[in-house]
Tab-separated table of C-alpha atoms in Angstrom:
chain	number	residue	atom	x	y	z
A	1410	UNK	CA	27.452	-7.927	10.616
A	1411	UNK	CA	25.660	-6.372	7.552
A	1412	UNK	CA	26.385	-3.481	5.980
A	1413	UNK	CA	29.564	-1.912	7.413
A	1414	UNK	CA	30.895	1.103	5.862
A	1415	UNK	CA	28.066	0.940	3.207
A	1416	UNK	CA	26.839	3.868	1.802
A	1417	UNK	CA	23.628	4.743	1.474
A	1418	UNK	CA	21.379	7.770	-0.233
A	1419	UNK	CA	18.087	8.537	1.529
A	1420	UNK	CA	15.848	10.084	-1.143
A	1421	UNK	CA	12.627	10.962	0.737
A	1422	UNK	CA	10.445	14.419	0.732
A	1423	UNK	CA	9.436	13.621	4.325
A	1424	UNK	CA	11.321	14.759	7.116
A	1425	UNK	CA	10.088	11.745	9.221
A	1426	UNK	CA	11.003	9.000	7.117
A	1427	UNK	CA	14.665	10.441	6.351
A	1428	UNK	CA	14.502	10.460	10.312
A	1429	UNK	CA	13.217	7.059	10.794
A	1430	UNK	CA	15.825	5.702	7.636
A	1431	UNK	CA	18.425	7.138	9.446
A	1432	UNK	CA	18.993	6.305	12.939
A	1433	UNK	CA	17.915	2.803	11.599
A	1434	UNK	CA	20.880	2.930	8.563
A	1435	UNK	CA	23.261	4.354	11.438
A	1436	UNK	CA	22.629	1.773	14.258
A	1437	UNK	CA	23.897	-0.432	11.168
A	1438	UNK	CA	27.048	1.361	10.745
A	1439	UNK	CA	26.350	2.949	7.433
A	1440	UNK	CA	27.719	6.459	6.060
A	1441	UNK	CA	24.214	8.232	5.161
A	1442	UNK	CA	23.162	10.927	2.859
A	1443	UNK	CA	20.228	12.838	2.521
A	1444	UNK	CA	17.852	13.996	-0.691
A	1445	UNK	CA	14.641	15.774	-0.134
A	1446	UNK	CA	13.108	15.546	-3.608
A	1447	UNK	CA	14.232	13.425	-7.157
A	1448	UNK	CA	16.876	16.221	-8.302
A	1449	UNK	CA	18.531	16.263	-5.383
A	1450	UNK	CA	18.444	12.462	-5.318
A	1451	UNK	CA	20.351	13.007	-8.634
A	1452	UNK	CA	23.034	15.183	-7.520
A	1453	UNK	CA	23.503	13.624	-4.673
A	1454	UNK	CA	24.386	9.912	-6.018
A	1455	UNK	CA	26.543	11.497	-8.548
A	1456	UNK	CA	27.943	13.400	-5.520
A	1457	UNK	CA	28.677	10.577	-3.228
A	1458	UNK	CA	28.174	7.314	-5.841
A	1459	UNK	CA	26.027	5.510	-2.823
A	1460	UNK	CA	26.427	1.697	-2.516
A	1461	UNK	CA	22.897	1.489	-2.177
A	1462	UNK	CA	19.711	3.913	-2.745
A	1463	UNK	CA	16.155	3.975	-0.935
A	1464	UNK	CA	13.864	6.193	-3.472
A	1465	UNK	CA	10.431	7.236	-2.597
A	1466	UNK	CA	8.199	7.627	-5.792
A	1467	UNK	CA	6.048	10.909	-4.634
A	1468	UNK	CA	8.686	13.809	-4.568
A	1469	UNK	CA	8.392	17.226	-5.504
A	1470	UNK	CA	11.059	18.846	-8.351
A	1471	UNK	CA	11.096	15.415	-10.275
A	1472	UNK	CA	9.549	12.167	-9.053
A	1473	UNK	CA	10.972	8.702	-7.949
A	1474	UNK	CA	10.760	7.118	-11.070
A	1475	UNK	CA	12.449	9.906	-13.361
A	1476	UNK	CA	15.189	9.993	-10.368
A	1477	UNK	CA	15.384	6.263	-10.675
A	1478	UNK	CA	15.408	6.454	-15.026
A	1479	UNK	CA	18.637	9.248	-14.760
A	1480	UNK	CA	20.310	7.743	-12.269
A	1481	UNK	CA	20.557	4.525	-14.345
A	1482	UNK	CA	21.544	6.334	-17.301
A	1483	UNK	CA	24.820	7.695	-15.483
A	1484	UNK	CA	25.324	4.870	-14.350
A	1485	UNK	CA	24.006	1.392	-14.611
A	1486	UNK	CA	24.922	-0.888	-11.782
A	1487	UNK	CA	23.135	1.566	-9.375
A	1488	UNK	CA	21.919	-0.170	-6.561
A	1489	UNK	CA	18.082	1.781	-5.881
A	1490	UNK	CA	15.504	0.385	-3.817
A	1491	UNK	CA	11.924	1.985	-4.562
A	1492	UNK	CA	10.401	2.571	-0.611
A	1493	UNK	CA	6.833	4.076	-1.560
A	1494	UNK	CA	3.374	4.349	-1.024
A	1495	UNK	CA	2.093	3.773	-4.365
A	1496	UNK	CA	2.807	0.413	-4.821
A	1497	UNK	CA	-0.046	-0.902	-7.492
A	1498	UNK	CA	1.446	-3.357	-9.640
A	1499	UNK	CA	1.816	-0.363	-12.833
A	1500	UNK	CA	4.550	1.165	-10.454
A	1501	UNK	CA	6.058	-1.629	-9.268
A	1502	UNK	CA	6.454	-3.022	-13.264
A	1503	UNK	CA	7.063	0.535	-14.251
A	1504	UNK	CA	10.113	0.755	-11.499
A	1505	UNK	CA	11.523	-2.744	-12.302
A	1506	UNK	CA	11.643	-2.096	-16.204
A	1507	UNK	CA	13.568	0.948	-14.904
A	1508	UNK	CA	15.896	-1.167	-13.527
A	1509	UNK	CA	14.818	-0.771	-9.586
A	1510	UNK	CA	16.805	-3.487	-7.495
A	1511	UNK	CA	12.926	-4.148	-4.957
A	1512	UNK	CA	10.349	-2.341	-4.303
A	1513	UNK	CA	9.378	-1.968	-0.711
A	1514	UNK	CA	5.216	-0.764	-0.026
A	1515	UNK	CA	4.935	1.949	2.808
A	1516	UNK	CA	4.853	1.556	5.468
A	1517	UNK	CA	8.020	-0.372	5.677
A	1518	UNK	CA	9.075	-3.010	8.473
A	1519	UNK	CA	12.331	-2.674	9.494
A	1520	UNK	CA	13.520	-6.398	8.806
A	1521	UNK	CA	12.581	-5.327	5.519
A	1522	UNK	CA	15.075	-2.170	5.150
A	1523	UNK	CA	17.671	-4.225	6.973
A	1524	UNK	CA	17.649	-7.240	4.489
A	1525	UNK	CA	17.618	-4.881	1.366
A	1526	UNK	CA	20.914	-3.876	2.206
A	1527	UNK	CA	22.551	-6.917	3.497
A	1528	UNK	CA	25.859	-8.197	1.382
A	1529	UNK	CA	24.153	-11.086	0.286
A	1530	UNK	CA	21.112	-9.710	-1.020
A	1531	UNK	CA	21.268	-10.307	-4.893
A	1532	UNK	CA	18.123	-9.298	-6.899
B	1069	UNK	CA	-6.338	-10.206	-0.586
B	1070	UNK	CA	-4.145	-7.958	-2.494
B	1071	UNK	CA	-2.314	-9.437	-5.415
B	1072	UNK	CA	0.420	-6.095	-5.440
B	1073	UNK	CA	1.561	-6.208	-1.960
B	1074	UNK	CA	1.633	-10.024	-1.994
B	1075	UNK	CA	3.833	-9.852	-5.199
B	1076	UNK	CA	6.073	-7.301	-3.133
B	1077	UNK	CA	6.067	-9.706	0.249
B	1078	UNK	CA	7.358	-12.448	-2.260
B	1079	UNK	CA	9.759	-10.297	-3.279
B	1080	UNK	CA	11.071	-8.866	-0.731
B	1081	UNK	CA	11.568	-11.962	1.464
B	1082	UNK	CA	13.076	-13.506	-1.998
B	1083	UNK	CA	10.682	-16.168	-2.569
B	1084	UNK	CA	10.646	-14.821	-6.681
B	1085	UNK	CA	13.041	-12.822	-8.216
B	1086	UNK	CA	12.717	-9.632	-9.494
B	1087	UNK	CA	12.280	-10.902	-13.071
B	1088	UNK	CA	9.909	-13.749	-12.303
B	1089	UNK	CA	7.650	-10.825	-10.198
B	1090	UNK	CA	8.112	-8.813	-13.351
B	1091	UNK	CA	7.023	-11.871	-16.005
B	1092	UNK	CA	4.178	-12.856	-13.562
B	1093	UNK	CA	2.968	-9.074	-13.175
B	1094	UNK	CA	3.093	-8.532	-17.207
B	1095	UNK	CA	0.861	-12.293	-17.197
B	1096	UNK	CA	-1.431	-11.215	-14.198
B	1097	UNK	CA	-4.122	-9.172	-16.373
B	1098	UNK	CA	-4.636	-12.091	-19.008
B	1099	UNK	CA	-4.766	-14.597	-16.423
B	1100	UNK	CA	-8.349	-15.519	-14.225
B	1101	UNK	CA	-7.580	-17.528	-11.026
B	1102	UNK	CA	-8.853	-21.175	-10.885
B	1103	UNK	CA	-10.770	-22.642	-7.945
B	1104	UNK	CA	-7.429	-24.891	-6.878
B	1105	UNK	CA	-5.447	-21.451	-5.876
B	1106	UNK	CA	-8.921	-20.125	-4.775
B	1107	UNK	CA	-9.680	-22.797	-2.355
B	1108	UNK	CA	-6.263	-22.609	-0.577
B	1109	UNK	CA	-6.490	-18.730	-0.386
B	1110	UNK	CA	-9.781	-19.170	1.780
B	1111	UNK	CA	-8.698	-21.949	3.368
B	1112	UNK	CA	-11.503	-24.486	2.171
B	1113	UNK	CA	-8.673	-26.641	0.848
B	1114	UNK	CA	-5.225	-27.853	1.528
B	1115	UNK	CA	-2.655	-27.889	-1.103
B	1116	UNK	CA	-1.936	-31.374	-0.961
B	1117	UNK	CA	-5.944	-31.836	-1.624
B	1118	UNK	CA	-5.792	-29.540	-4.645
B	1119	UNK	CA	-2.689	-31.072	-5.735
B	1120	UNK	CA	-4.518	-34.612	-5.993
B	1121	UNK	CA	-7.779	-32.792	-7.776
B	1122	UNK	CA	-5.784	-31.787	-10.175
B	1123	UNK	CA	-3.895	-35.090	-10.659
B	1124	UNK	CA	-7.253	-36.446	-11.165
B	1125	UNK	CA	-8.607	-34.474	-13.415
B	1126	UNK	CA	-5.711	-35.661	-15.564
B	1127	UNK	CA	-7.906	-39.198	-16.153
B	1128	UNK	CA	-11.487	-38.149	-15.238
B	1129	UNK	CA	-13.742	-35.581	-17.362
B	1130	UNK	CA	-14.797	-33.668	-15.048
B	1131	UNK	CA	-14.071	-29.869	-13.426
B	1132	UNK	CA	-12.144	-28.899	-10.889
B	1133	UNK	CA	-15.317	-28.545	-8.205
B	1134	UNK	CA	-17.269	-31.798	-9.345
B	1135	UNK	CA	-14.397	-33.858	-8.147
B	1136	UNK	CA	-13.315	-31.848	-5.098
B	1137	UNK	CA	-17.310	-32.142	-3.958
B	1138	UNK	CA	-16.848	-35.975	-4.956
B	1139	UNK	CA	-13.894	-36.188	-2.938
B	1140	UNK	CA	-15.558	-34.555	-0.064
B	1141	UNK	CA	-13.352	-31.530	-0.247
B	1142	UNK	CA	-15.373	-29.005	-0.796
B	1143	UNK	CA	-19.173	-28.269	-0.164
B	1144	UNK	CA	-21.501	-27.431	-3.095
B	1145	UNK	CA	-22.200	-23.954	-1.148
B	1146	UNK	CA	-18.569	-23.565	-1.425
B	1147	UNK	CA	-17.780	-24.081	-5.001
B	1148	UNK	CA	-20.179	-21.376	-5.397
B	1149	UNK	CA	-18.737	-19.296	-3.672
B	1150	UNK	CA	-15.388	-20.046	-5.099
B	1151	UNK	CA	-16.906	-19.481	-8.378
B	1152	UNK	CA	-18.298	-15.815	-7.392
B	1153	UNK	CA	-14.566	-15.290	-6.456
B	1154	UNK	CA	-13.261	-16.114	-9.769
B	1155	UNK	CA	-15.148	-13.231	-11.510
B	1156	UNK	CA	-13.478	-10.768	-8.973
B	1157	UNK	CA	-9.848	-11.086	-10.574
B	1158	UNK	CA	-8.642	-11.513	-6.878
B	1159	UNK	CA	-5.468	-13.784	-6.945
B	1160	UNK	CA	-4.739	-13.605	-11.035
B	1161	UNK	CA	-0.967	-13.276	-9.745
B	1162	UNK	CA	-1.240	-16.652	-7.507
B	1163	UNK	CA	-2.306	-17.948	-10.094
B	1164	UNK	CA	0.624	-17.052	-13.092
B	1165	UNK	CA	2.975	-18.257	-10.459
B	1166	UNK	CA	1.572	-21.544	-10.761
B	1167	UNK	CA	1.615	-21.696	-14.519
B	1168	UNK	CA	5.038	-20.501	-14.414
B	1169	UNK	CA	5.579	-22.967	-11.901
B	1170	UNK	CA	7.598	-20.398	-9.752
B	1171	UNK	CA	5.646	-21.843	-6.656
B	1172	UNK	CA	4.163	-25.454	-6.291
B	1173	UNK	CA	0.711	-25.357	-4.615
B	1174	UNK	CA	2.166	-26.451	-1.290
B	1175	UNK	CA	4.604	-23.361	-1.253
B	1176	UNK	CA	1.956	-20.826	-2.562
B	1177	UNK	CA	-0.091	-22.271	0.582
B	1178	UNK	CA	2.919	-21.514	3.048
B	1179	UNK	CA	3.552	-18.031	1.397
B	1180	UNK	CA	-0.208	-17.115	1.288
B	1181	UNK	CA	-0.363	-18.257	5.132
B	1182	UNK	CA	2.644	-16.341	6.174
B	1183	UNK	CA	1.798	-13.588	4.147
B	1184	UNK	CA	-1.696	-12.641	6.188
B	1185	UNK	CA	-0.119	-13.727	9.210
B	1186	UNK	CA	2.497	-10.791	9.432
B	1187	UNK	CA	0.376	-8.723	7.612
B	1188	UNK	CA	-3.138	-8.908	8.886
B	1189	UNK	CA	-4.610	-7.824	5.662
B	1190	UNK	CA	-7.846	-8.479	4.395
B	1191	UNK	CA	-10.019	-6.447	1.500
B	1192	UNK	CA	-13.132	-7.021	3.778
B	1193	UNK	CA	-13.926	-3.521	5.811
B	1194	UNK	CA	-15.009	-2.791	9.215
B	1195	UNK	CA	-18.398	-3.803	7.887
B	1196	UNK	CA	-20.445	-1.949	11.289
B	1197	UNK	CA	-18.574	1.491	10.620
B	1198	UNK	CA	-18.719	0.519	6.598
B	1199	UNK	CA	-23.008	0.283	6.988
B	1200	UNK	CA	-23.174	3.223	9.127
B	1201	UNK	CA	-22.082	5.230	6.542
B	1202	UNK	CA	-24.228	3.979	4.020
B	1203	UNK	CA	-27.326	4.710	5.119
B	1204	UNK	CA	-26.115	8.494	4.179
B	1205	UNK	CA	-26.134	7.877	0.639
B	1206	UNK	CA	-22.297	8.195	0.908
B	1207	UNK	CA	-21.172	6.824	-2.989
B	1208	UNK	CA	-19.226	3.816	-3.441
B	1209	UNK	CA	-15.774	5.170	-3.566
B	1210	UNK	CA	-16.283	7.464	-0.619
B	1211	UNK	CA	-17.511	4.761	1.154
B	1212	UNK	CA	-14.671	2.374	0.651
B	1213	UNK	CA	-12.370	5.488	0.979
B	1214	UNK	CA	-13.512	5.968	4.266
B	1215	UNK	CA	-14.176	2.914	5.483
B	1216	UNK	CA	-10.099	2.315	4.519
B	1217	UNK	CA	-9.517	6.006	6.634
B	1218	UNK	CA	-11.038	4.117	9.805
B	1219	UNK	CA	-9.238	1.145	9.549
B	1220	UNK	CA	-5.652	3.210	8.890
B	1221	UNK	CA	-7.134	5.176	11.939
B	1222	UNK	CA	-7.108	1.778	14.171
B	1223	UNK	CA	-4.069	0.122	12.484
B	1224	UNK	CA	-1.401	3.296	12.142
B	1225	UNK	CA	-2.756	5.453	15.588
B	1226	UNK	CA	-3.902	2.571	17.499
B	1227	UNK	CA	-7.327	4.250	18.315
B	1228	UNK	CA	-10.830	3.317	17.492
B	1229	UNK	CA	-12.826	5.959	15.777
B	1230	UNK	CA	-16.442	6.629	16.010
B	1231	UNK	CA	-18.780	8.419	13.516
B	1232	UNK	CA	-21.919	10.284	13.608
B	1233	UNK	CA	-23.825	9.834	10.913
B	1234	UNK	CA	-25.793	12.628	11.512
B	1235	UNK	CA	-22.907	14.854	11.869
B	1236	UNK	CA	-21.815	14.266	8.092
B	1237	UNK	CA	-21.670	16.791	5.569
B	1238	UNK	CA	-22.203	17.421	1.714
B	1239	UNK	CA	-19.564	20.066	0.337
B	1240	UNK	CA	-22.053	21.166	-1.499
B	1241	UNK	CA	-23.769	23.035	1.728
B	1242	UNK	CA	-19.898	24.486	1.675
B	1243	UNK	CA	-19.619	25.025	5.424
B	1244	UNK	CA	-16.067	23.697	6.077
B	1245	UNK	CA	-14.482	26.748	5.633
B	1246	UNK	CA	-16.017	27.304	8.964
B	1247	UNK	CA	-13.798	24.498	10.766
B	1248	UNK	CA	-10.902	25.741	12.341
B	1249	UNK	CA	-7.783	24.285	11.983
B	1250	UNK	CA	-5.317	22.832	10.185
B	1251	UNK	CA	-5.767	20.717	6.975
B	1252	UNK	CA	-3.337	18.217	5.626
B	1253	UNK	CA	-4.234	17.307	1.724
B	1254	UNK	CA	-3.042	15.157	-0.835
B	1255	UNK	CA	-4.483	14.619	-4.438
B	1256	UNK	CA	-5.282	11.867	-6.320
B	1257	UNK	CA	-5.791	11.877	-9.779
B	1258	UNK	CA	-6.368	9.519	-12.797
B	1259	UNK	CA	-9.730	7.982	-14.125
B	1260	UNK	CA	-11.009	9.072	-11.054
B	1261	UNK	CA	-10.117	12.552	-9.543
B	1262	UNK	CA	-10.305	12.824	-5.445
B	1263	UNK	CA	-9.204	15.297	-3.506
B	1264	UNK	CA	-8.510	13.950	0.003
B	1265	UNK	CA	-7.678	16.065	3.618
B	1266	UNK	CA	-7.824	15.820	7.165
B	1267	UNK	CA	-9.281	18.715	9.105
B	1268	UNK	CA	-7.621	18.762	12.489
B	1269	UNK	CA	-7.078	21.414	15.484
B	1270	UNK	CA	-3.408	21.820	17.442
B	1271	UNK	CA	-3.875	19.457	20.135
B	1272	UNK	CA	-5.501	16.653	18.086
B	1273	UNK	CA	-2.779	17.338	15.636
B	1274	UNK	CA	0.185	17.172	17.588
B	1275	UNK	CA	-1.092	13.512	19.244
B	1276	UNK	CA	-1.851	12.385	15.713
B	1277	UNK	CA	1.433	13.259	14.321
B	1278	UNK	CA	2.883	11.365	18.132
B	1279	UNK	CA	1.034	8.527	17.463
B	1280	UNK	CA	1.908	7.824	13.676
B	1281	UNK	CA	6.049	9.023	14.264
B	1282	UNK	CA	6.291	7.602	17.629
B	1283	UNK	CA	8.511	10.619	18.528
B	1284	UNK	CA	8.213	12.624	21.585
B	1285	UNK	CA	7.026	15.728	19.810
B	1286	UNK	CA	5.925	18.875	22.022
B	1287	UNK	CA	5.161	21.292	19.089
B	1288	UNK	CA	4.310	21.352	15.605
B	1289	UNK	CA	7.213	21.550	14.027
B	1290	UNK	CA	8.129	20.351	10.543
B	1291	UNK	CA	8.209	16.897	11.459
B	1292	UNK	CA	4.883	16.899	13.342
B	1293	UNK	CA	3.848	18.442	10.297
B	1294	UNK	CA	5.262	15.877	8.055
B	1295	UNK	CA	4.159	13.291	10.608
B	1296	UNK	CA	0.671	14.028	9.960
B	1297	UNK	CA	1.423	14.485	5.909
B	1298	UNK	CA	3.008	10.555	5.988
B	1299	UNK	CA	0.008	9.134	7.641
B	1300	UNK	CA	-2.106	10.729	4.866
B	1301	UNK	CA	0.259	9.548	1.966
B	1302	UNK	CA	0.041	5.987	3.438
B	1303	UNK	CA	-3.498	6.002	3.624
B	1304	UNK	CA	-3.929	6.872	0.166
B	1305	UNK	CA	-1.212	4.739	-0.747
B	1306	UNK	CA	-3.690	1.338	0.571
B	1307	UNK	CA	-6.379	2.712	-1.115
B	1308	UNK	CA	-4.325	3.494	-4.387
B	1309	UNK	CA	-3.966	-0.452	-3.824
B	1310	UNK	CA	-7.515	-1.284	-3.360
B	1311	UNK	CA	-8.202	0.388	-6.510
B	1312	UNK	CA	-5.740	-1.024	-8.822
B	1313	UNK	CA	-7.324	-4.578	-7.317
B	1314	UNK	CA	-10.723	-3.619	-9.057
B	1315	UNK	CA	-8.576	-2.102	-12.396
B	1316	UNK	CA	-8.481	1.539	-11.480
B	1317	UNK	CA	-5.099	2.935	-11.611
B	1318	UNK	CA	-4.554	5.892	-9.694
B	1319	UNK	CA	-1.609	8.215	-8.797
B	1320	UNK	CA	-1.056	10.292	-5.618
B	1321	UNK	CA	0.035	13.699	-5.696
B	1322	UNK	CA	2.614	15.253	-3.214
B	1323	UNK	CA	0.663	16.370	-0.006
B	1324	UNK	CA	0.035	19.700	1.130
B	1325	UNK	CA	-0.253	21.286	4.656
B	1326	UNK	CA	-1.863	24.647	5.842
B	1327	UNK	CA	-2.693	26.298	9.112
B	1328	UNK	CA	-6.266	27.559	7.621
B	1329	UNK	CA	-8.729	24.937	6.429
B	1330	UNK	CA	-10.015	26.291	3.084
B	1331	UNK	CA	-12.294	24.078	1.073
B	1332	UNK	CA	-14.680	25.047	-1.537
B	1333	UNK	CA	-17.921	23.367	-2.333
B	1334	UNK	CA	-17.612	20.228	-4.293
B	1335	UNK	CA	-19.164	16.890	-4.593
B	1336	UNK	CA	-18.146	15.086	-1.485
B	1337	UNK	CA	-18.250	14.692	2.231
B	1338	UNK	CA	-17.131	15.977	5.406
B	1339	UNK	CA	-16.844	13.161	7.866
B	1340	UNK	CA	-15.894	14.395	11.816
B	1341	UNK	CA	-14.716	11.187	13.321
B	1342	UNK	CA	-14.244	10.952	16.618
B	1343	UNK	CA	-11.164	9.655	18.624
B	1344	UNK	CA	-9.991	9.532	22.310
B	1345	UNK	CA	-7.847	12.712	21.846
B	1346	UNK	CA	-10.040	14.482	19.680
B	1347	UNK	CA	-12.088	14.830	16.652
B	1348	UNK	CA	-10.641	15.341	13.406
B	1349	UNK	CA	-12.300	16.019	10.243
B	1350	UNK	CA	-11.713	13.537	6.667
B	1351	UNK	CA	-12.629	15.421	3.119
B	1352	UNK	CA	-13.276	13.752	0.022
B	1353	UNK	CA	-13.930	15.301	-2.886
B	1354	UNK	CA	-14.760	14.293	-6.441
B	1355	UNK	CA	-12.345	17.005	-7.758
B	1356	UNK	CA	-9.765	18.636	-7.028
B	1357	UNK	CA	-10.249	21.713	-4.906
């Protein structure tokens, strides 16, 4: 079975989608934590060192991208998963040269969320 | 057909890496598509067809669409058509992957096919509602922006919405302030400034936010709020796509909710659509507001 134990950050300024991310992470057996906008995404990886990060792009405070960029910098084998409604191709490049793992377009299947954090995904 | 969210389909169901998807994006604005990866998009050829076109055109003088129309492949109407295509830009990433040789022709047919299976997407609008709104001297972008807004209505709430025509508005007569409700807003900004909000009243809000969460919501609470906020930001998020397809980049803004509509005259449109549990009302705007 995928995933057991893993740990994963949910960095999302919607209530719903944290929601949604949740109960979906949880059926799977994963510890999950919680950031409302890119600072707290920051804190909170440093907090709990996640095995694996879903970052929206839109947030309030500091976006996805800047999360994504000072999260790397502390440290860089950071696992982070861009999950966003902006997907035109300048984000997606813009994420990847950041060092984003995928980038998964809004709205997301849940096959989608559920192979991005099986073992043997390697990106 | 949308070259970003195929490049993220191929990604995510690790057909290319992350690198190749990088390499081929950083190649996709220098590169045109050619009628071989053309054809198989629209069907009008097979890859193994294309494949042997191209073979030939190794030892015969001649382009791509005289021998295909030799062969019997393709129809003279058709090449034209293909050749309209080209100067669209649609498919430039299709197209690096085959120069990188990522994908062979016969693999860029299976993705392409599975691709608008499980995604149903097409760049053609609902072209009934899309005329409708025309005839009001609606402006290209609004009209594609809401055009998009009824589709996202029929895809994301499963409903089909209607339009008056004669019920749409200019901003500039600035009589929305006089709609009662809520309004749910989101920005977007770059070469082309929109402001963009739905005007909607309790009980058409709360089934709105139902249908988009699929949560048994009986108020609205923060998450029917955000609910309604989501189904926004993915809306705009499509058409953020659409654009960057014709070469305008845009960025979205985080949206905004309030319980009193407040909207001051601009240079856009009120649209009341109409659905089966209410009517709700779309602003767009050519500036922020």
């Amino acid at each position: 079975m995928a995933a057991q134990a893993q740990k994963v950050l949910i960095c999302d300024d919607s209530v719903l989608v944290r929601k949604k991310l949740r109960t979906l992470l949880e059926d799977m057996q994963c510890k999950v934590f919680e950031a409302a906008n890119g600072l707290e995404a920051v804190e909170a990886f440093k907090l709990h060192q996640p095995d694996i990060v879903f970052m929206d792009i839109v947030m309030p405070e500091i976006d996805g991208l800047e999360a994504l960029r000072r999260i790397k910098e502390h440290d860089k084998a950071a696992k982070i998963i861009m999950v966003s409604s902006t997907g035109t191709s300048a984000k997606v490049l813009e994420a990847l040269k950041h060092g984003a793992s995928d980038f998964i377009q809004k709205p997301y299947e849940k096959e989608q969320i559920i192979k991005a954090i099986s073992p043997s995904q390697s990106i | 057909m949308f070259d970003q969210y195929f490049g993220q389909y191929l990604l995510n169901n690790g057909i290319l890496t992350a690198k190749q998807l990088r390499d081929a994006l950083e190649q996709e604005q220098f590169t045109k598509a050619k009628l071989g990866v053309l054809a198989i998009n629209t069907g009008f050829m097979t890859a193994e067809q294309v494949e042997e076109v191209h073979h030939l055109q190794r030892t015969i003088d001649k382009r791509f669409g005289e021998i295909a129309v030799a062969k019997g492949y393709l129809a003279q109407d058709k090449v034209e058509y293909l050749l309209a295509e080209q100067k669209n830009n649609a498919l430039s990433l299709s197209q690096v992957i085959i120069d990188k040789g990522y994908l062979n022709f016969s693999q860029l047919e299976t993705a392409l096919s599975d691709f608008k299976k499980k995604n149903q997407i097409t760049s053609e609008f609902d072209m009934s509602q899309a005329l409708q709104l025309l005839e009001t001297g609606v402006s290209d972008m609004y009209l594609d922006y809401a055009a998009l807004f009824l589709r996202s209505i029929t895809r994301f709430l499963d409903d089909i919405p209607l339009v008056d025509i004669k019920l749409i508005r200019s901003l500039k007569m600035h009589d929305v302030d006089s709609v009662k409700g809520w309004m749910v807003s989101q920005d977007i900004t770059g070469s082309s400034d929109l402001f963009t909000g739905i005007v909607l009243e309790d009980a058409a809000f709360l089934e709105l936010a139902r249908r988009f969460s699929e949560e048994e919501l009986q108020t609205i609470d923060s998450l029917a709020q955000d609910s309604v906020s989501e189904f926004l930001n993915v809306h705009n998020g499509i058409f953020l796509l659409n654009m960057s397809n014709r070469g305008i980049n845009l960025d979205l803004e985080v949206p905004k909710i309030t319980s009193k509509v407040s909207c001051k005259p601009g240079e856009g449109w009120y649209i009341p659509i109409e659905l089966s549990f209410g009517t709700i009302g779309l602003i767009v705007n050519k500036k922020k507001i």
